[in-house]
Tab-separated table of N, CA and C in Angstrom:
chain	number	residue	atom	x	y	z
A	1	MET	N	0.677	-1.248	0.048
A	1	MET	CA	-0.045	0.174	0.196
A	1	MET	C	0.832	1.308	0.036
A	2	ALA	N	0.290	2.372	-0.369
A	2	ALA	CA	0.982	3.696	-0.620
A	2	ALA	C	1.128	4.055	0.947
A	3	LYS	N	2.010	5.182	0.726
A	3	LYS	CA	2.075	5.824	2.028
A	3	LYS	C	1.417	7.243	2.113
A	4	LEU	N	0.689	7.457	3.120
A	4	LEU	CA	0.389	9.293	3.314
A	4	LEU	C	1.407	10.035	3.224
A	5	ARG	N	0.854	11.289	2.684
A	5	ARG	CA	1.873	12.252	2.635
A	5	ARG	C	1.349	13.397	3.472
A	6	ILE	N	1.704	12.934	4.724
A	6	ILE	CA	1.418	14.017	5.705
A	6	ILE	C	2.834	14.696	6.466
A	7	SER	N	3.006	15.998	6.705
A	7	SER	CA	3.877	16.580	7.108
A	7	SER	C	4.549	15.920	8.388
A	8	ARG	N	5.571	16.384	8.989
A	8	ARG	CA	6.311	15.754	10.064
A	8	ARG	C	5.477	16.321	11.468
A	9	PHE	N	5.301	17.799	11.053
A	9	PHE	CA	4.809	18.436	12.238
A	9	PHE	C	3.490	17.837	12.412
A	10	THR	N	2.407	17.788	11.396
A	10	THR	CA	1.315	17.188	11.551
A	10	THR	C	1.096	15.868	11.968
A	11	THR	N	2.213	14.893	11.751
A	11	THR	CA	2.240	13.479	12.137
A	11	THR	C	2.754	13.707	13.819
A	12	LYS	N	3.563	14.621	14.022
A	12	LYS	CA	3.717	14.824	15.743
A	12	LYS	C	2.426	15.290	16.323
A	13	VAL	N	1.794	16.117	15.964
A	13	VAL	CA	0.384	16.875	16.550
A	13	VAL	C	-0.281	15.719	16.644
A	14	LEU	N	-0.590	14.807	15.576
A	14	LEU	CA	-1.667	13.510	15.520
A	14	LEU	C	-1.149	12.555	16.565
A	15	MET	N	0.149	12.308	16.589
A	15	MET	CA	0.877	11.424	17.559
A	15	MET	C	0.468	11.688	18.923
A	16	GLY	N	0.535	12.886	19.110
A	16	GLY	CA	0.461	13.564	20.568
A	16	GLY	C	-1.043	13.660	20.935
A	17	TRP	N	-1.847	13.715	19.807
A	17	TRP	CA	-3.302	13.485	20.161
A	17	TRP	C	-3.818	12.040	20.761
A	18	CYS	N	-3.145	11.256	19.998
A	18	CYS	CA	-3.333	9.766	20.271
A	18	CYS	C	-2.805	9.235	21.700
A	19	VAL	N	-1.867	9.637	21.976
A	19	VAL	CA	-1.170	9.420	23.319
A	19	VAL	C	-2.092	10.026	24.472
A	20	LEU	N	-2.547	11.515	24.039
A	20	LEU	CA	-3.106	12.191	24.990
A	20	LEU	C	-4.669	11.460	25.193
A	21	LEU	N	-5.128	11.283	24.369
A	21	LEU	CA	-6.843	10.552	24.214
A	21	LEU	C	-6.337	9.054	25.154
A	22	PHE	N	-5.489	8.129	24.675
A	22	PHE	CA	-5.133	7.042	25.074
A	22	PHE	C	-5.195	7.159	26.608
A	23	VAL	N	-4.205	7.766	27.025
A	23	VAL	CA	-4.001	8.204	28.706
A	23	VAL	C	-5.437	8.525	29.198
A	24	VAL	N	-6.057	9.432	28.482
A	24	VAL	CA	-7.465	9.924	29.262
A	24	VAL	C	-8.175	8.799	29.512
A	25	LEU	N	-8.551	8.072	28.356
A	25	LEU	CA	-9.445	6.993	28.152
A	25	LEU	C	-9.030	6.258	29.205
A	26	LEU	N	-7.732	5.667	29.521
A	26	LEU	CA	-7.006	4.696	30.493
A	26	LEU	C	-7.718	5.134	31.920
A	27	ALA	N	-7.365	6.572	31.971
A	27	ALA	CA	-7.314	7.062	33.565
A	27	ALA	C	-8.947	6.984	33.846
A	28	LEU	N	-9.938	7.292	32.950
A	28	LEU	CA	-11.410	7.519	33.125
A	28	LEU	C	-11.988	5.977	33.371
A	29	GLY	N	-11.127	5.019	32.610
A	29	GLY	CA	-11.642	3.741	32.649
A	29	GLY	C	-11.220	3.009	33.638
A	30	PHE	N	-10.019	3.156	34.392
A	30	PHE	CA	-9.632	2.460	35.603
A	30	PHE	C	-10.216	3.237	36.780
A	31	SER	N	-10.265	4.617	36.621
A	31	SER	CA	-11.236	4.862	37.621
A	31	SER	C	-12.679	4.915	37.961
A	32	HIS	N	-13.005	3.963	36.805
A	32	HIS	CA	-14.737	3.748	36.852
A	32	HIS	C	-15.547	4.873	36.744
A	33	LEU	N	-14.957	6.007	35.829
A	33	LEU	CA	-15.707	7.051	35.493
A	33	LEU	C	-16.512	6.774	34.224
A	34	VAL	N	-16.158	5.889	33.452
A	34	VAL	CA	-16.593	5.597	32.074
A	34	VAL	C	-16.526	4.049	32.067
A	35	GLU	N	-17.740	3.665	31.722
A	35	GLU	CA	-18.048	2.293	31.567
A	35	GLU	C	-18.072	1.900	30.309
A	36	PRO	N	-17.096	0.899	29.649
A	36	PRO	CA	-16.894	0.583	28.165
A	36	PRO	C	-18.279	-0.068	28.049
A	37	HIS	N	-18.615	-0.212	26.728
A	37	HIS	CA	-19.490	-1.206	25.963
A	37	HIS	C	-19.236	-2.290	26.171
A	38	ALA	N	-20.284	-3.249	26.584
A	38	ALA	CA	-19.889	-4.421	26.901
A	38	ALA	C	-19.758	-5.349	25.453
A	39	ILE	N	-18.619	-6.180	25.114
A	39	ILE	CA	-18.525	-6.927	23.846
A	39	ILE	C	-18.692	-8.459	24.121
A	40	THR	N	-19.447	-8.924	23.654
A	40	THR	CA	-20.130	-10.142	23.829
A	40	THR	C	-20.372	-11.033	22.419
A	41	LEU	N	-20.460	-12.228	22.375
A	41	LEU	CA	-20.777	-12.833	21.370
A	41	LEU	C	-21.877	-12.831	20.745
A	42	HIS	N	-22.482	-12.690	19.461
A	42	HIS	CA	-23.692	-12.465	18.967
A	42	HIS	C	-23.942	-13.509	17.891
A	43	ALA	N	-24.974	-13.924	17.230
A	43	ALA	CA	-25.121	-14.810	16.379
A	43	ALA	C	-25.002	-13.907	15.171
A	44	LEU	N	-24.542	-14.392	13.950
A	44	LEU	CA	-24.632	-13.984	12.516
A	44	LEU	C	-25.993	-13.916	11.974
A	45	THR	N	-26.588	-12.735	12.003
A	45	THR	CA	-27.823	-12.451	11.132
A	45	THR	C	-27.619	-11.738	9.944
A	46	LEU	N	-28.555	-11.883	9.036
A	46	LEU	CA	-28.429	-11.318	7.684
A	46	LEU	C	-28.556	-9.654	8.126
A	47	ASN	N	-29.632	-9.363	8.967
A	47	ASN	CA	-29.874	-7.822	9.300
A	47	ASN	C	-28.916	-7.317	10.081
A	48	GLY	N	-28.004	-8.038	10.938
A	48	GLY	CA	-26.844	-7.253	11.671
A	48	GLY	C	-25.824	-7.204	10.495
A	49	PHE	N	-25.525	-8.198	9.672
A	49	PHE	CA	-24.593	-8.122	8.736
A	49	PHE	C	-24.924	-6.915	7.756
A	50	LEU	N	-26.015	-7.016	7.204
A	50	LEU	CA	-26.241	-5.856	6.240
A	50	LEU	C	-26.297	-4.372	6.919
A	51	ALA	N	-26.597	-4.347	8.147
A	51	ALA	CA	-26.645	-3.024	8.970
A	51	ALA	C	-25.030	-2.449	9.276
A	52	SER	N	-24.443	-3.646	9.284
A	52	SER	CA	-22.737	-3.233	9.412
A	52	SER	C	-22.123	-2.837	8.186
A	53	ILE	N	-22.668	-3.648	7.322
A	53	ILE	CA	-21.956	-3.017	5.812
A	53	ILE	C	-22.600	-1.530	5.373
A	54	LEU	N	-23.908	-1.435	5.985
A	54	LEU	CA	-24.209	-0.027	5.564
A	54	LEU	C	-23.413	1.165	6.495
A	55	MET	N	-23.135	0.477	7.595
A	55	MET	CA	-22.237	1.451	8.369
A	55	MET	C	-20.897	1.602	7.820
A	56	GLY	N	-20.142	0.628	7.396
A	56	GLY	CA	-19.061	1.030	6.458
A	56	GLY	C	-19.172	1.535	5.137
A	57	LEU	N	-20.200	1.436	4.635
A	57	LEU	CA	-20.407	2.265	3.238
A	57	LEU	C	-20.580	3.853	3.712
A	58	ARG	N	-21.281	4.010	4.674
A	58	ARG	CA	-21.273	5.488	5.085
A	58	ARG	C	-20.044	6.052	5.389
A	59	VAL	N	-19.199	5.303	5.942
A	59	VAL	CA	-17.954	5.812	6.220
A	59	VAL	C	-17.292	6.190	4.946
A	60	ILE	N	-17.229	5.279	3.826
A	60	ILE	CA	-16.455	5.238	2.562
A	60	ILE	C	-17.215	6.451	1.695
A	61	VAL	N	-18.340	6.403	1.750
A	61	VAL	CA	-19.180	7.700	1.301
A	61	VAL	C	-18.429	9.136	1.776
A	62	LEU	N	-18.426	9.125	3.264
A	62	LEU	CA	-17.789	10.396	3.935
A	62	LEU	C	-16.620	10.434	3.287
A	63	PHE	N	-15.658	9.824	3.138
A	63	PHE	CA	-14.481	10.013	2.486
A	63	PHE	C	-14.615	10.497	0.822
A	64	LEU	N	-15.334	9.880	0.254
A	64	LEU	CA	-15.677	10.146	-0.837
A	64	LEU	C	-16.269	11.680	-1.069
A	65	VAL	N	-16.868	12.064	-0.146
A	65	VAL	CA	-17.453	13.238	-0.235
A	65	VAL	C	-16.154	14.438	0.328
A	66	PHE	N	-15.299	14.104	0.980
A	66	PHE	CA	-14.096	15.019	1.327
A	66	PHE	C	-13.124	14.976	0.192
A	67	SER	N	-13.133	13.950	-0.514
A	67	SER	CA	-12.312	13.857	-1.789
A	67	SER	C	-12.705	14.959	-2.823
A	68	THR	N	-14.030	15.459	-2.939
A	68	THR	CA	-14.238	16.639	-3.846
A	68	THR	C	-13.563	17.827	-3.574
A	69	ILE	N	-13.249	18.043	-2.215
A	69	ILE	CA	-12.350	19.196	-2.008
A	69	ILE	C	-10.903	19.168	-2.529
A	70	PRO	N	-10.511	20.116	-3.350
A	70	PRO	CA	-9.335	19.955	-4.089
A	70	PRO	C	-8.209	20.483	-3.137
A	71	MET	N	-8.044	20.256	-1.626
A	71	MET	CA	-7.094	20.698	-0.952
A	71	MET	C	-6.417	19.384	-0.048
A	72	ARG	N	-5.612	19.746	0.433
A	72	ARG	CA	-4.843	18.900	1.610
A	72	ARG	C	-5.272	18.543	2.778
A	73	TRP	N	-6.114	19.640	3.536
A	73	TRP	CA	-6.326	19.329	4.781
A	73	TRP	C	-7.541	18.404	5.023
A	74	PRO	N	-8.356	17.976	4.099
A	74	PRO	CA	-9.237	17.156	4.369
A	74	PRO	C	-8.470	15.575	4.829
A	75	ILE	N	-7.495	15.306	4.121
A	75	ILE	CA	-6.621	14.242	4.415
A	75	ILE	C	-6.321	14.337	5.810
A	76	THR	N	-5.716	15.277	6.380
A	76	THR	CA	-5.449	15.580	7.994
A	76	THR	C	-6.531	15.291	8.342
A	77	LEU	N	-7.602	15.747	8.235
A	77	LEU	CA	-8.772	15.801	9.260
A	77	LEU	C	-9.512	14.260	9.088
A	78	LEU	N	-9.230	13.621	7.993
A	78	LEU	CA	-9.715	12.273	8.058
A	78	LEU	C	-8.596	11.312	8.936
A	79	ALA	N	-7.369	11.687	8.617
A	79	ALA	CA	-6.310	10.960	9.377
A	79	ALA	C	-6.633	10.989	10.948
A	80	PHE	N	-7.056	12.397	11.391
A	80	PHE	CA	-7.295	12.720	12.838
A	80	PHE	C	-8.347	11.858	13.195
A	81	MET	N	-9.417	11.916	12.487
A	81	MET	CA	-10.743	10.865	12.571
A	81	MET	C	-10.253	9.605	12.726
A	82	THR	N	-9.349	9.131	11.867
A	82	THR	CA	-9.262	7.446	12.000
A	82	THR	C	-8.429	7.291	13.183
A	83	LEU	N	-7.594	7.985	13.504
A	83	LEU	CA	-6.573	7.646	14.761
A	83	LEU	C	-7.227	7.783	16.164
A	84	THR	N	-8.417	8.576	15.873
A	84	THR	CA	-9.215	8.850	17.037
A	84	THR	C	-10.060	7.458	17.207
A	85	ILE	N	-10.720	6.951	16.031
A	85	ILE	CA	-11.323	5.863	16.062
A	85	ILE	C	-10.402	4.595	16.430
A	86	GLY	N	-9.460	4.648	16.135
A	86	GLY	CA	-8.197	3.578	16.330
A	86	GLY	C	-8.075	3.535	17.862
A	87	VAL	N	-7.598	4.502	18.442
A	87	VAL	CA	-7.634	4.794	19.826
A	87	VAL	C	-8.364	4.339	20.802
A	88	VAL	N	-9.501	4.665	20.441
A	88	VAL	CA	-10.966	4.240	21.157
A	88	VAL	C	-11.226	2.745	21.048
A	89	ALA	N	-10.954	2.335	19.649
A	89	ALA	CA	-10.995	0.833	19.498
A	89	ALA	C	-9.998	-0.124	20.555
A	90	THR	N	-8.725	0.602	20.465
A	90	THR	CA	-7.542	0.035	21.255
A	90	THR	C	-8.080	-0.084	22.650
A	91	TYR	N	-8.588	0.907	23.249
A	91	TYR	CA	-8.898	1.075	24.481
A	91	TYR	C	-10.072	-0.044	24.898
A	92	GLN	N	-10.883	-0.043	23.839
A	92	GLN	CA	-12.122	-1.041	24.045
A	92	GLN	C	-11.675	-2.467	23.945
A	93	PHE	N	-10.435	-2.732	23.028
A	93	PHE	CA	-9.829	-4.078	23.102
A	93	PHE	C	-9.359	-4.186	24.225
A	94	ILE	N	-8.669	-3.395	25.153
A	94	ILE	CA	-8.024	-3.867	26.329
A	94	ILE	C	-9.229	-4.151	27.419
A	95	THR	N	-10.207	-3.640	27.380
A	95	THR	CA	-11.407	-4.102	28.044
A	95	THR	C	-11.959	-5.317	27.792
A	96	VAL	N	-11.986	-5.790	26.504
A	96	VAL	CA	-12.262	-6.820	25.911
A	96	VAL	C	-11.204	-8.065	26.565
A	97	VAL	N	-9.985	-7.682	26.563
A	97	VAL	CA	-8.839	-8.633	26.821
A	97	VAL	C	-9.059	-8.773	28.603
A	98	LEU	N	-9.384	-7.844	29.072
A	98	LEU	CA	-9.624	-7.994	30.618
A	98	LEU	C	-10.814	-8.811	30.935
A	99	ALA	N	-11.778	-9.091	30.193
A	99	ALA	CA	-12.853	-9.729	30.383
A	99	ALA	C	-12.518	-11.149	30.111
A	100	GLY	N	-11.731	-11.528	29.367
A	100	GLY	CA	-10.973	-13.016	29.333
A	100	GLY	C	-11.523	-13.907	28.340
A	101	ASN	N	-12.505	-13.687	27.577
A	101	ASN	CA	-13.000	-14.388	26.456
A	101	ASN	C	-12.304	-14.739	25.577
A	102	PHE	N	-11.588	-15.744	25.207
A	102	PHE	CA	-10.534	-15.705	23.840
A	102	PHE	C	-11.245	-15.456	22.616
A	103	LEU	N	-12.548	-16.198	22.376
A	103	LEU	CA	-13.034	-16.063	20.995
A	103	LEU	C	-13.697	-14.567	20.733
A	104	VAL	N	-14.304	-13.809	21.729
A	104	VAL	CA	-14.720	-12.651	21.690
A	104	VAL	C	-13.414	-11.693	21.439
A	105	MET	N	-12.354	-11.898	22.124
A	105	MET	CA	-11.037	-11.078	22.002
A	105	MET	C	-10.436	-11.203	20.643
A	106	PHE	N	-10.716	-12.333	20.000
A	106	PHE	CA	-9.950	-12.735	18.874
A	106	PHE	C	-10.954	-12.018	17.907
A	107	LEU	N	-12.156	-12.127	17.707
A	107	LEU	CA	-13.257	-11.598	17.051
A	107	LEU	C	-13.215	-10.232	17.006
A	108	TYR	N	-12.999	-9.355	18.108
A	108	TYR	CA	-13.009	-8.089	18.327
A	108	TYR	C	-11.410	-7.747	17.761
A	109	LEU	N	-10.591	-8.121	17.660
A	109	LEU	CA	-9.374	-7.861	17.095
A	109	LEU	C	-9.328	-7.872	15.931
A	110	ILE	N	-9.879	-8.925	15.273
A	110	ILE	CA	-10.137	-8.869	13.735
A	110	ILE	C	-10.880	-7.591	13.392
A	111	PHE	N	-11.843	-7.252	14.103
A	111	PHE	CA	-12.612	-6.400	13.677
A	111	PHE	C	-11.967	-5.105	13.709
A	112	VAL	N	-11.300	-4.586	14.864
A	112	VAL	CA	-10.359	-3.553	15.195
A	112	VAL	C	-9.375	-3.275	13.840
A	113	ILE	N	-8.588	-4.506	13.653
A	113	ILE	CA	-7.755	-4.540	12.512
A	113	ILE	C	-8.343	-4.165	11.217
A	114	ALA	N	-9.471	-5.136	10.768
A	114	ALA	CA	-10.198	-4.706	9.499
A	114	ALA	C	-10.713	-3.421	9.394
A	115	PHE	N	-11.080	-3.069	10.577
A	115	PHE	CA	-11.888	-1.727	10.520
A	115	PHE	C	-10.618	-0.370	10.405
A	116	LEU	N	-9.677	-0.565	10.750
A	116	LEU	CA	-8.514	0.261	10.763
A	116	LEU	C	-8.022	0.392	9.385
A	117	VAL	N	-8.028	-1.076	8.660
A	117	VAL	CA	-7.474	-1.208	7.526
A	117	VAL	C	-8.432	-0.610	6.411
A	118	LEU	N	-9.594	-0.615	6.690
A	118	LEU	CA	-10.746	0.021	5.506
A	118	LEU	C	-10.495	1.471	5.915
A	119	LEU	N	-10.378	2.082	6.925
A	119	LEU	CA	-10.222	3.791	7.004
A	119	LEU	C	-8.822	3.806	6.493
A	120	TYR	N	-7.692	3.249	6.759
A	120	TYR	CA	-6.567	3.730	6.254
A	120	TYR	C	-6.596	3.608	4.639
A	121	THR	N	-7.343	2.655	4.056
A	121	THR	CA	-7.227	2.418	2.446
A	121	THR	C	-8.562	3.634	1.903
A	122	ALA	N	-9.437	3.776	2.886
A	122	ALA	CA	-10.261	4.940	2.140
A	122	ALA	C	-9.560	6.285	2.317
A	123	ILE	N	-8.800	6.533	3.213
A	123	ILE	CA	-7.766	7.886	3.361
A	123	ILE	C	-6.950	7.856	2.127
A	124	LEU	N	-6.234	6.489	1.816
A	124	LEU	CA	-5.454	6.446	0.745
A	124	LEU	C	-6.159	6.853	-0.686
A	125	MET	N	-7.468	6.312	-0.737
A	125	MET	CA	-8.095	6.196	-1.866
A	125	MET	C	-8.632	7.880	-2.211
A	126	THR	N	-9.030	8.494	-0.944
A	126	THR	CA	-9.402	10.053	-0.779
A	126	THR	C	-7.949	10.978	-1.345
A	127	SER	N	-7.001	10.210	-0.725
A	127	SER	CA	-5.696	11.259	-0.880
A	127	SER	C	-5.256	11.226	-2.507
A	128	GLU	N	-5.462	9.966	-2.948
A	128	GLU	CA	-5.031	9.619	-4.478
A	128	GLU	C	-6.006	10.694	-5.350
A	129	THR	N	-7.399	10.673	-4.864
A	129	THR	CA	-8.094	11.251	-5.741
A	129	THR	C	-8.016	12.949	-5.747
A	130	ILE	N	-7.573	13.430	-4.719
A	130	ILE	CA	-7.130	14.809	-4.373
A	130	ILE	C	-6.030	15.123	-5.308
A	131	ILE	N	-4.943	14.249	-5.094
A	131	ILE	CA	-3.741	14.586	-5.935
A	131	ILE	C	-3.882	14.360	-7.230
A	132	HIS	N	-4.613	13.617	-7.898
A	132	HIS	CA	-4.897	13.273	-9.217
A	132	HIS	C	-5.895	14.134	-9.723
A	133	ASN	N	-6.296	14.731	-9.198
A	133	ASN	CA	-7.880	15.677	-9.669
A	133	ASN	C	-7.125	16.858	-10.209
A	134	ASP	N	-7.167	16.697	-11.651
A	134	ASP	CA	-6.479	17.877	-12.434
A	134	ASP	C	-7.574	19.322	-12.867
A	135	TRP	N	-7.980	19.831	-11.682
A	135	TRP	CA	-8.840	20.850	-11.760
A	135	TRP	C	-8.365	22.190	-12.408
A	136	GLU	N	-6.992	21.955	-12.049
A	136	GLU	CA	-6.478	23.370	-12.401
A	136	GLU	C	-6.423	23.470	-13.933
A	137	LYS	N	-6.537	22.484	-14.629
A	137	LYS	CA	-6.466	22.565	-16.250
A	137	LYS	C	-7.503	23.328	-16.941
A	138	GLY	N	-8.618	23.498	-15.950
A	138	GLY	CA	-9.735	24.148	-16.603
A	138	GLY	C	-10.622	22.973	-17.056
A	139	GLY	N	-11.972	23.306	-17.458
A	139	GLY	CA	-12.772	22.483	-18.038
A	139	GLY	C	-13.707	22.232	-16.598
A	140	SER	N	-14.641	20.969	-16.677
A	140	SER	CA	-15.492	20.536	-15.936
A	140	SER	C	-14.625	20.252	-14.517
A	141	TYR	N	-15.059	20.677	-13.461
A	141	TYR	CA	-14.317	20.400	-12.357
A	141	TYR	C	-14.629	18.866	-12.088
A	142	LEU	N	-15.953	18.730	-11.935
A	142	LEU	CA	-16.922	17.043	-11.802
A	142	LEU	C	-16.226	16.214	-12.701
A	143	LYS	N	-16.064	16.556	-13.616
A	143	LYS	CA	-15.328	15.467	-14.788
A	143	LYS	C	-13.826	15.027	-14.348
A	144	HIS	N	-12.955	16.128	-14.026
A	144	HIS	CA	-11.647	15.742	-13.331
A	144	HIS	C	-11.935	15.027	-12.235
A	145	TRP	N	-12.565	15.513	-11.285
A	145	TRP	CA	-12.896	14.629	-10.160
A	145	TRP	C	-13.428	12.985	-10.425
A	146	GLY	N	-14.079	12.994	-11.201
A	146	GLY	CA	-14.599	11.627	-11.428
A	146	GLY	C	-13.625	10.783	-12.052
A	147	LEU	N	-12.944	11.299	-12.947
A	147	LEU	CA	-11.909	10.291	-13.595
A	147	LEU	C	-10.515	10.026	-12.564
A	148	ALA	N	-10.396	11.061	-11.860
A	148	ALA	CA	-9.362	10.909	-10.659
A	148	ALA	C	-10.211	9.671	-9.493
A	149	LEU	N	-11.500	9.925	-9.362
A	149	LEU	CA	-12.027	8.987	-8.358
A	149	LEU	C	-12.058	7.669	-8.877
A	150	LEU	N	-12.629	7.325	-10.204
A	150	LEU	CA	-12.515	6.088	-10.907
A	150	LEU	C	-10.984	5.480	-10.828
A	151	ASN	N	-10.078	6.384	-11.178
A	151	ASN	CA	-8.562	5.749	-10.989
A	151	ASN	C	-8.297	4.984	-9.700
A	152	SER	N	-8.904	6.144	-8.786
A	152	SER	CA	-8.349	5.594	-7.284
A	152	SER	C	-9.193	4.362	-7.015
A	153	ILE	N	-10.534	4.249	-7.461
A	153	ILE	CA	-11.197	3.096	-7.014
A	153	ILE	C	-10.901	1.791	-7.722
A	154	ARG	N	-10.351	1.972	-8.885
A	154	ARG	CA	-9.491	0.910	-9.417
A	154	ARG	C	-8.537	0.291	-8.721
A	155	GLN	N	-7.752	1.187	-8.390
A	155	GLN	CA	-6.352	1.023	-7.593
A	155	GLN	C	-6.739	0.303	-6.131
A	156	TYR	N	-7.890	0.882	-5.423
A	156	TYR	CA	-7.983	0.596	-3.884
A	156	TYR	C	-9.370	-0.425	-3.813
A	157	SER	N	-9.982	-0.623	-4.715
A	157	SER	CA	-11.401	-1.349	-4.447
A	157	SER	C	-11.159	-2.788	-3.814
A	158	LEU	N	-10.154	-3.701	-4.322
A	158	LEU	CA	-10.012	-4.932	-3.585
A	158	LEU	C	-9.917	-4.799	-2.037
A	159	PRO	N	-8.910	-3.908	-1.744
A	159	PRO	CA	-8.581	-3.766	-0.531
A	159	PRO	C	-9.620	-3.402	0.447
A	160	LEU	N	-10.437	-2.431	0.099
A	160	LEU	CA	-11.696	-1.534	0.546
A	160	LEU	C	-12.733	-2.810	0.802
A	161	LEU	N	-13.159	-3.650	-0.453
A	161	LEU	CA	-14.018	-4.452	-0.146
A	161	LEU	C	-13.974	-5.547	0.691
A	162	ILE	N	-12.506	-6.180	0.795
A	162	ILE	CA	-11.963	-7.272	1.686
A	162	ILE	C	-12.168	-6.598	3.168
A	163	SER	N	-11.749	-5.494	3.308
A	163	SER	CA	-11.692	-4.829	4.897
A	163	SER	C	-13.195	-4.649	5.090
A	164	LEU	N	-13.870	-4.339	4.341
A	164	LEU	CA	-15.402	-3.924	4.762
A	164	LEU	C	-16.056	-5.215	5.146
A	165	VAL	N	-15.907	-6.218	4.177
A	165	VAL	CA	-16.558	-7.400	4.644
A	165	VAL	C	-16.019	-8.209	6.039
A	166	ILE	N	-14.805	-8.284	5.950
A	166	ILE	CA	-14.317	-8.649	6.897
A	166	ILE	C	-14.574	-8.125	8.320
A	167	SER	N	-14.486	-6.668	8.404
A	167	SER	CA	-14.908	-5.918	9.456
A	167	SER	C	-16.669	-5.902	9.871
A	168	SER	N	-17.368	-6.207	8.563
A	168	SER	CA	-18.689	-6.218	9.182
A	168	SER	C	-19.125	-7.484	9.482
A	169	LEU	N	-18.244	-8.544	9.200
A	169	LEU	CA	-18.456	-9.822	9.663
A	169	LEU	C	-18.135	-9.894	11.144
A	170	ALA	N	-17.075	-9.546	11.589
A	170	ALA	CA	-16.573	-9.309	12.891
A	170	ALA	C	-17.576	-8.319	13.804
A	171	LEU	N	-17.867	-7.358	13.164
A	171	LEU	CA	-18.935	-6.278	13.919
A	171	LEU	C	-19.995	-7.057	14.150
A	172	THR	N	-20.787	-7.587	13.273
A	172	THR	CA	-21.873	-8.344	13.413
A	172	THR	C	-21.653	-9.584	14.670
A	173	LEU	N	-20.714	-10.119	14.680
A	173	LEU	CA	-20.555	-11.473	15.820
A	173	LEU	C	-20.202	-10.918	16.888
A	174	THR	N	-19.675	-9.386	17.143
A	174	THR	CA	-19.187	-9.069	18.599
A	174	THR	C	-20.060	-7.950	19.007
A	175	ASN	N	-21.151	-7.404	18.497
A	175	ASN	CA	-21.936	-6.421	18.620
A	175	ASN	C	-23.114	-6.469	18.062
A	176	SER	N	-24.265	-6.101	18.961
A	176	SER	CA	-25.712	-6.307	18.109
A	176	SER	C	-26.054	-5.081	17.466
A	177	VAL	N	-25.998	-5.349	16.265
A	177	VAL	CA	-25.898	-4.005	15.149
A	177	VAL	C	-27.229	-4.108	14.380
A	178	THR	N	-28.245	-3.277	14.535
A	178	THR	CA	-29.326	-3.333	13.933
A	178	THR	C	-29.534	-2.000	13.041
A	179	PHE	N	-30.489	-1.878	12.140
A	179	PHE	CA	-30.915	-0.607	11.411
A	179	PHE	C	-31.346	0.280	12.234
């Protein structure tokens, strides 16, 4: 996979945010001020699977909407959002580990990894769409954006689809997801 093009300063700010958020979540969790969501094993249902697929598709559509903005800051904002979700998911995984159920722990770990891969792939797709949008050449902006988007979709559709299906299956098995 490709690498995100984020400045060193922005990377330090994002990593500082992750550390601060993780420390705050740990402090709140271990002081029992915040009770994490209980993760248990659920039956695989078509309704739950379709609801979790829809959740993933909403995230992808959000990223596609951000790709219409011909600037670099949407990528930073999406990276911030992704890292925040990743830190919260990691904290939730720690609570699942402390619960001690190996199967739930394994399924939730698969969900966290697959969802983070989905988010990272969506950010890469958005980044490539923004970078390859030749809107400065003139002509129809939507035409240039559409061509850049089609090129990005061709490049990232397989990892996006695989991570969407895996994260949706694991989410359905570890959480009660409904419409």
